[in-house]
Tab-separated table of C-alpha atoms in Angstrom:
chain	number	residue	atom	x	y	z
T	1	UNK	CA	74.189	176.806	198.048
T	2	UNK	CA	74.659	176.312	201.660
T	3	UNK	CA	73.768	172.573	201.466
T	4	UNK	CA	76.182	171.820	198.460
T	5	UNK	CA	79.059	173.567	199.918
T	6	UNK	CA	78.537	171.573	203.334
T	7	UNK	CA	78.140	168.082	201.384
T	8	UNK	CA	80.659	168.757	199.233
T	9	UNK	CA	83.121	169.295	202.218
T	10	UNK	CA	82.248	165.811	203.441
T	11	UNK	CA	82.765	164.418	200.108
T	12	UNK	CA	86.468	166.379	200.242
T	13	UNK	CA	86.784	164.223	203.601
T	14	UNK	CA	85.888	160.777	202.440
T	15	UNK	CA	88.305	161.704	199.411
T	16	UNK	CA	91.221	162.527	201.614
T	17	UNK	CA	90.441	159.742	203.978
T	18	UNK	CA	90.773	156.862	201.246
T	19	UNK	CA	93.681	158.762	199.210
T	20	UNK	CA	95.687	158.559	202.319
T	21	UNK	CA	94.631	154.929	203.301
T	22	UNK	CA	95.408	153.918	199.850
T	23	UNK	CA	98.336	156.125	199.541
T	24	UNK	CA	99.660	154.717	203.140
T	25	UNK	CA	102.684	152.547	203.597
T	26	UNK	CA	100.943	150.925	206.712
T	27	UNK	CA	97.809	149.483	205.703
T	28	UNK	CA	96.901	149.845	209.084
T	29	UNK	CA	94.061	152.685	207.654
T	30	UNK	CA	92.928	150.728	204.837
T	31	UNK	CA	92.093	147.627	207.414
T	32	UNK	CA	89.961	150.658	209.118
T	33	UNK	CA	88.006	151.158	206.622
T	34	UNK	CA	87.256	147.799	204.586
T	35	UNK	CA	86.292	146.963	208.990
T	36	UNK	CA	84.016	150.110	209.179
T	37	UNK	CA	82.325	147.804	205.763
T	38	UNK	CA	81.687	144.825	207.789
T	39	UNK	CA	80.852	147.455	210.878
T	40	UNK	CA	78.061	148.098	209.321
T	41	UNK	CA	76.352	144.554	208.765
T	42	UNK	CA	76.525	144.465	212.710
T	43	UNK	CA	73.861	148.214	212.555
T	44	UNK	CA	71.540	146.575	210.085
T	45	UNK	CA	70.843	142.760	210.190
T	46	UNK	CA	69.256	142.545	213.738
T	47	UNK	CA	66.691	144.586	213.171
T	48	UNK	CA	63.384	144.255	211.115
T	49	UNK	CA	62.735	145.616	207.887
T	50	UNK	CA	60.070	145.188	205.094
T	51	UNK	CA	60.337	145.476	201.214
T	52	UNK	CA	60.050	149.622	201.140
T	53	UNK	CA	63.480	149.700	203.450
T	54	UNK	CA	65.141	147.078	201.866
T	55	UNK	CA	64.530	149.168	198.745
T	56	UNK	CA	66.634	151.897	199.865
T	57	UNK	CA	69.149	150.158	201.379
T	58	UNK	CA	70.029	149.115	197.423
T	59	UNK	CA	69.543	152.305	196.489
T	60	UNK	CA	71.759	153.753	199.086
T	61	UNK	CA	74.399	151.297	198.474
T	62	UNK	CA	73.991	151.692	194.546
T	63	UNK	CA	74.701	155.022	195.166
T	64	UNK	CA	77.916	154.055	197.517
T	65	UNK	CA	79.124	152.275	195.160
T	66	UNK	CA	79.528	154.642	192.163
T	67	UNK	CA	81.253	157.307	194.631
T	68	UNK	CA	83.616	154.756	195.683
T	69	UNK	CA	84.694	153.683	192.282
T	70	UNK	CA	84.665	157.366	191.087
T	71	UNK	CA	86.516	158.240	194.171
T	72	UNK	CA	88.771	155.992	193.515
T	73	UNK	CA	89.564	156.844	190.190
T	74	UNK	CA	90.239	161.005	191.199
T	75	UNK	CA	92.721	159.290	193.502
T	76	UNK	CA	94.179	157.396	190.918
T	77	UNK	CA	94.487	160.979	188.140
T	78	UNK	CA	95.831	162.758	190.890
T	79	UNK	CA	98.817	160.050	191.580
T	80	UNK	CA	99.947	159.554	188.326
T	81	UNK	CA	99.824	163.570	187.741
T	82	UNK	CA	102.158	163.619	190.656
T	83	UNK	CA	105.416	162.482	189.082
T	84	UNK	CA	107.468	159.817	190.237
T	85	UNK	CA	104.202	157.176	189.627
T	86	UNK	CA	106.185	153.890	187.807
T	87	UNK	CA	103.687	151.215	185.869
T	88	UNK	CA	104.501	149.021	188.520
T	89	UNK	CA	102.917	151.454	191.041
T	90	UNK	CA	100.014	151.734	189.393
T	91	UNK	CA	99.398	148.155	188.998
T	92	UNK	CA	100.147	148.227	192.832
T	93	UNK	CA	97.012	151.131	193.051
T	94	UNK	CA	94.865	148.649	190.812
T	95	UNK	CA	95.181	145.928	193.131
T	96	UNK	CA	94.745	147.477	195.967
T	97	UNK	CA	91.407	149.389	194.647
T	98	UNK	CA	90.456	145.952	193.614
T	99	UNK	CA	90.848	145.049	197.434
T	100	UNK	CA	88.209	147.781	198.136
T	101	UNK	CA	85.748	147.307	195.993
T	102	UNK	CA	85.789	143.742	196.713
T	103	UNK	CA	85.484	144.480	200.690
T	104	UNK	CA	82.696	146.524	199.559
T	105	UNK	CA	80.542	144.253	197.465
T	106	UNK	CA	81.067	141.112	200.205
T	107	UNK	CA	79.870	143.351	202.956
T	108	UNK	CA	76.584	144.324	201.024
T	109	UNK	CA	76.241	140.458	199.846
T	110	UNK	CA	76.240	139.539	203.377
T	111	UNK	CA	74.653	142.446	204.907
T	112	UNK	CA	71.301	141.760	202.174
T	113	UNK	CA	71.573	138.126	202.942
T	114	UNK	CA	71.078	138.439	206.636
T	115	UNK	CA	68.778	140.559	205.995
T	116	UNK	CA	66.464	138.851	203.562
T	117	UNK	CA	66.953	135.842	205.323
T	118	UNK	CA	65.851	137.682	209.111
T	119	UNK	CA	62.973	139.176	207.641
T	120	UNK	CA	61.798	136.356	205.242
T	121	UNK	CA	61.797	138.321	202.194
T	122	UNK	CA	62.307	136.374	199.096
T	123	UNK	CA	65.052	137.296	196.505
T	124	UNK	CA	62.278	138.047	193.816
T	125	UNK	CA	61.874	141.195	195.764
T	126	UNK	CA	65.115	142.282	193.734
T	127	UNK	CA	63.397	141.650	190.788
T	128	UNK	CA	60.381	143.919	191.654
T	129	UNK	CA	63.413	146.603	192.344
T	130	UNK	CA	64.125	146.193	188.993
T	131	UNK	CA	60.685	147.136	187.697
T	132	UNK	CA	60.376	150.283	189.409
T	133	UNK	CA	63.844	151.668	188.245
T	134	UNK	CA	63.199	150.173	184.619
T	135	UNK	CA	59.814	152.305	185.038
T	136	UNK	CA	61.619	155.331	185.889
T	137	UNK	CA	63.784	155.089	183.200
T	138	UNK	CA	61.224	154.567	180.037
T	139	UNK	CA	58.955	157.142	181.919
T	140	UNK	CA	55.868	154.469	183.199
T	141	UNK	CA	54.630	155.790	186.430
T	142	UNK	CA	55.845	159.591	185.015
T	143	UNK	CA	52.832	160.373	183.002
T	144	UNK	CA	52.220	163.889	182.745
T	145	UNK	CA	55.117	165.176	184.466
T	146	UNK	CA	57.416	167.883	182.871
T	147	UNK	CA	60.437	165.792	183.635
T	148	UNK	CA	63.428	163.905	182.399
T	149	UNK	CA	63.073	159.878	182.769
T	150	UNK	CA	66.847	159.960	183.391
T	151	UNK	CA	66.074	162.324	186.568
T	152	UNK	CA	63.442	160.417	187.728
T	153	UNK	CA	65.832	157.879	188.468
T	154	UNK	CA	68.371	159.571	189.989
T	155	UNK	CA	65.912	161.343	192.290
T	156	UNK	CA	64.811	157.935	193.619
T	157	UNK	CA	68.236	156.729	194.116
T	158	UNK	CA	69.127	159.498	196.280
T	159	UNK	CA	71.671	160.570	194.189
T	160	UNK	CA	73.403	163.766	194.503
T	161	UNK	CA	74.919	165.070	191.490
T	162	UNK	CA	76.049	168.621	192.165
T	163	UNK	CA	78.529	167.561	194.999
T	164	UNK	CA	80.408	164.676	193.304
T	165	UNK	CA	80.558	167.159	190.302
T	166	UNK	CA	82.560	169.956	192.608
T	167	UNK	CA	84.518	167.061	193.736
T	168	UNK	CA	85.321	166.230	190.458
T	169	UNK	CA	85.849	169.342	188.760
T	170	UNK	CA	88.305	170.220	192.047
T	171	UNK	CA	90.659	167.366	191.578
T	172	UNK	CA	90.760	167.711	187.916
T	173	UNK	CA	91.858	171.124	188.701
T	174	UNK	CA	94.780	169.830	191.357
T	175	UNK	CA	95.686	167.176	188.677
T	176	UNK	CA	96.305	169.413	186.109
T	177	UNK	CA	98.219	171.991	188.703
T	178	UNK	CA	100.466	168.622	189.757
T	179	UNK	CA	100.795	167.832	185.522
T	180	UNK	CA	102.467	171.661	185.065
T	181	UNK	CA	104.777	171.617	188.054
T	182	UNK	CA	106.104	168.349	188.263
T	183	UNK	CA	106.794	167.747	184.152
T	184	UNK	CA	109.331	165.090	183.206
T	185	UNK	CA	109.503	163.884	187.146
T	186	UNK	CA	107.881	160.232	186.306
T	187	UNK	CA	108.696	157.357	184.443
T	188	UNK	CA	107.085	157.520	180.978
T	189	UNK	CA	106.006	154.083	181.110
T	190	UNK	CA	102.676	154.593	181.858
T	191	UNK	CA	100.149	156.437	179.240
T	192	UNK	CA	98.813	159.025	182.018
T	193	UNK	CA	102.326	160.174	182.241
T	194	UNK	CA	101.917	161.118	178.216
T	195	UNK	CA	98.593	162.735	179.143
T	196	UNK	CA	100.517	165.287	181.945
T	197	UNK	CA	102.826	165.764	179.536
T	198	UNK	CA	100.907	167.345	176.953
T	199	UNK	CA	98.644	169.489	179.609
T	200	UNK	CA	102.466	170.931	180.632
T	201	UNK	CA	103.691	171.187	176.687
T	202	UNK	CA	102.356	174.469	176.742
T	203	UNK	CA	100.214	174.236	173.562
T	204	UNK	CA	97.297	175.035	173.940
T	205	UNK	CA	95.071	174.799	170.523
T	206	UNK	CA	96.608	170.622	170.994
T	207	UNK	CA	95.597	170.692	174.835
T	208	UNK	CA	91.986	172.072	173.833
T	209	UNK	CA	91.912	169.873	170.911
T	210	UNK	CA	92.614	166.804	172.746
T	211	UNK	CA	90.180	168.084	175.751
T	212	UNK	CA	87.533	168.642	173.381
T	213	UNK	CA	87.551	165.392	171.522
T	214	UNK	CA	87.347	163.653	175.233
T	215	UNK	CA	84.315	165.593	175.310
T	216	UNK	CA	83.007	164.373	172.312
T	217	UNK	CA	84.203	160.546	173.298
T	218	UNK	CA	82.587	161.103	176.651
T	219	UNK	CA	79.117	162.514	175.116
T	220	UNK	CA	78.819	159.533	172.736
T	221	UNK	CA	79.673	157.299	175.387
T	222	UNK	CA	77.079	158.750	177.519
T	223	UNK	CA	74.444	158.483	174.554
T	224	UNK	CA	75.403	154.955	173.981
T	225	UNK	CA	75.046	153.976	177.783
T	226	UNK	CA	71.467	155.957	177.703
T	227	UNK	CA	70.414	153.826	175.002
T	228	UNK	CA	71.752	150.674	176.561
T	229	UNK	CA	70.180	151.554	179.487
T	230	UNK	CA	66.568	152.023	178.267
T	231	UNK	CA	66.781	149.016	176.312
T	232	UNK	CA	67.445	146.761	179.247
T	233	UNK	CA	64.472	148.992	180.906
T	234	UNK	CA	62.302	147.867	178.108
T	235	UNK	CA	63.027	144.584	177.678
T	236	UNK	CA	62.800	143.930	181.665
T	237	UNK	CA	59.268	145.410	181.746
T	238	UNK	CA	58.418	143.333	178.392
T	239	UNK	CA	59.091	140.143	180.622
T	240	UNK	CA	56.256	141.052	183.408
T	241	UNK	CA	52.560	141.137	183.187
T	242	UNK	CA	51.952	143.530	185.522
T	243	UNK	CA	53.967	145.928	183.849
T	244	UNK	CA	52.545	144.871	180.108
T	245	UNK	CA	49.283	145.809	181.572
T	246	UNK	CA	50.564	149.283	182.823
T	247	UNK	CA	51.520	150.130	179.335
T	248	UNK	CA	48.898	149.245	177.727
T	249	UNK	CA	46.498	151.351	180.073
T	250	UNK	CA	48.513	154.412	179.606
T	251	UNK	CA	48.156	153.857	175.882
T	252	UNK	CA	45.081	153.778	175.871
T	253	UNK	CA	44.643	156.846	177.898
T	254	UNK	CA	44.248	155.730	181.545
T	255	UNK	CA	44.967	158.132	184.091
T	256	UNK	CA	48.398	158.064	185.305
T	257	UNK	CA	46.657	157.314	189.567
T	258	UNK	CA	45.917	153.907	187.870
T	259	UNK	CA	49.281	153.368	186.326
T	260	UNK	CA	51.118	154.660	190.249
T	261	UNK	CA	49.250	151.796	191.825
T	262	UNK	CA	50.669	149.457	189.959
T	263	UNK	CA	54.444	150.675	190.410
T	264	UNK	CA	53.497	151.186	194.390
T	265	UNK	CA	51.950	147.510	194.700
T	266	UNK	CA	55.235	146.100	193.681
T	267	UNK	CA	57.441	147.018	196.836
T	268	UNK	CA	54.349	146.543	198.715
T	269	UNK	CA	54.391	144.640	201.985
T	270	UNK	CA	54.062	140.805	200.213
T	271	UNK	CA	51.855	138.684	202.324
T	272	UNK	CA	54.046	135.522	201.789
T	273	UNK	CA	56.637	136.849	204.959
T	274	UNK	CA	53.502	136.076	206.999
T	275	UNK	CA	53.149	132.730	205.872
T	276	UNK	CA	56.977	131.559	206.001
T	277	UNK	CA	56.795	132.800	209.846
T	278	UNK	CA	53.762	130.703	210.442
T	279	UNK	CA	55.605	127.864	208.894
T	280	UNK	CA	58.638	128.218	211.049
């Protein structure tokens, strides 16, 4: 309890902070932060790192990446729920979102490229990244275990789910306060303007018909992506020996120590960094 309340307050922070750099007529904020991106290549490339730390720095910035695009979007509900939000405003939101994401993904390109190029790890390492994840999802390496394939992935990404769902389920909560009181103060043009008007209509069997039917959209869409997901899992681990050989030991009953080897020996240490320093 303690430590969800405490995260979630930090989340509220790095919320407010974008909203208002994104919401700012002086883009003097926004500058800040796409800097602090490129800030951050300046921490990490100078110093020496192996394949198990590169590993999770992706993981970490997997995981940076879906709050900042989910972020972004709770920025984006609660603006158009505030009335007075024209389609040419949001376009203006879109681009400038855009901006962010794109500051985002050229700071990790160069921040991984420095770093794989410092440390002489080869870009097959990704690959091997790949693997382990695809293992986590289809449940190789989990043998045993009384737990979800789906978890075992997010518990190796470091993600926290219970703190982006507060989040969430708080500015939800403020968009739909903003939909009541400011009814009819917007320009109908764009369709979340239709959506705040029928949370303020005042009917509620509509409103909870409509609410649950996103619920059913979002569910199937959520089955659809798990199934999408674990395909690409399978067919990724269908392309590599060393993981053809794991399943076929656990089906035919090798212990699951065996089959943890495997997955470990993939982010091991590879010998070949050795060799490339030698050579230079």
């Amino acid at each position: 309890g303690v430590y969800v309340t405490i995260h979630s307050l930090f989340l509220f922070v790095h919320v407010a902070t974008l909203s208002v750099a994104v919401n700012s007529a002086d883009n003097a904020l926004l500058t800040l932060l796409i800097s602090g991106n490129f800030a951050e290549i300046k921490s990490t490339v100078f110093k020496k790192y192996n394949k198990q730390n590169l590993f999770k720095i992706t993981t970490s910035d997997i995981c940076e990446r879906f709050k900042l695009a989910l972020f972004l979007l709770l920025i984006l509900l609660l603006n158009c729920f505030q009335g007075e939000m024209s389609k040419s405003m949001v376009f203006d939101y879109y681009s400038m979102c855009g901006i962010v994401l794109v500051a985002e993904l050229i700071s990790d390109w160069i921040k991984h490229s420095f770093i794989t190029k410092f440390n002489f790890i080869k870009s097959s390492a990704y690959f091997d990244y790949v693997l382990i994840l695809s293992g986590d999802v289809t449940g190789i390496g989990h043998e045993g275990l009384n737990l979800d394939y789906t978890h075992a992935a997010v518990k190796r990404l470091g993600l926290a789910q219970i703190p982006l769902v507060c989040v969430t389920a708080r500015y939800l909560h403020e968009a739909v306060r903003f939909a009541i009181a400011f009814r009819g103060n917007g320009d109908i043009d764009h369709p979340l303007e239709a959506l705040a008007e029928l949370i303020a209509d005042g009917n509620k069997w509509k409103f909870y018909g409509v609410l649950l039917g996103s619920l059913v959209t979002l569910l199937g869409f959520k089955i659809m992506l798990g199934v999408s997901i674990r395909y690409i899992a399978r067919r990724n681990l269908g392309g590599d020996i060393r993981a053809l050989n794991t399943i076929s030991n656990v089906r035919k009953g090798v212990s699951s120590k065996s089959t943890k080897e495997v997955k470990h020996a993939v982010i091991a240490p590879s010998s070949d960094n050795a060799d490339e320093k030698k050579k230079q």
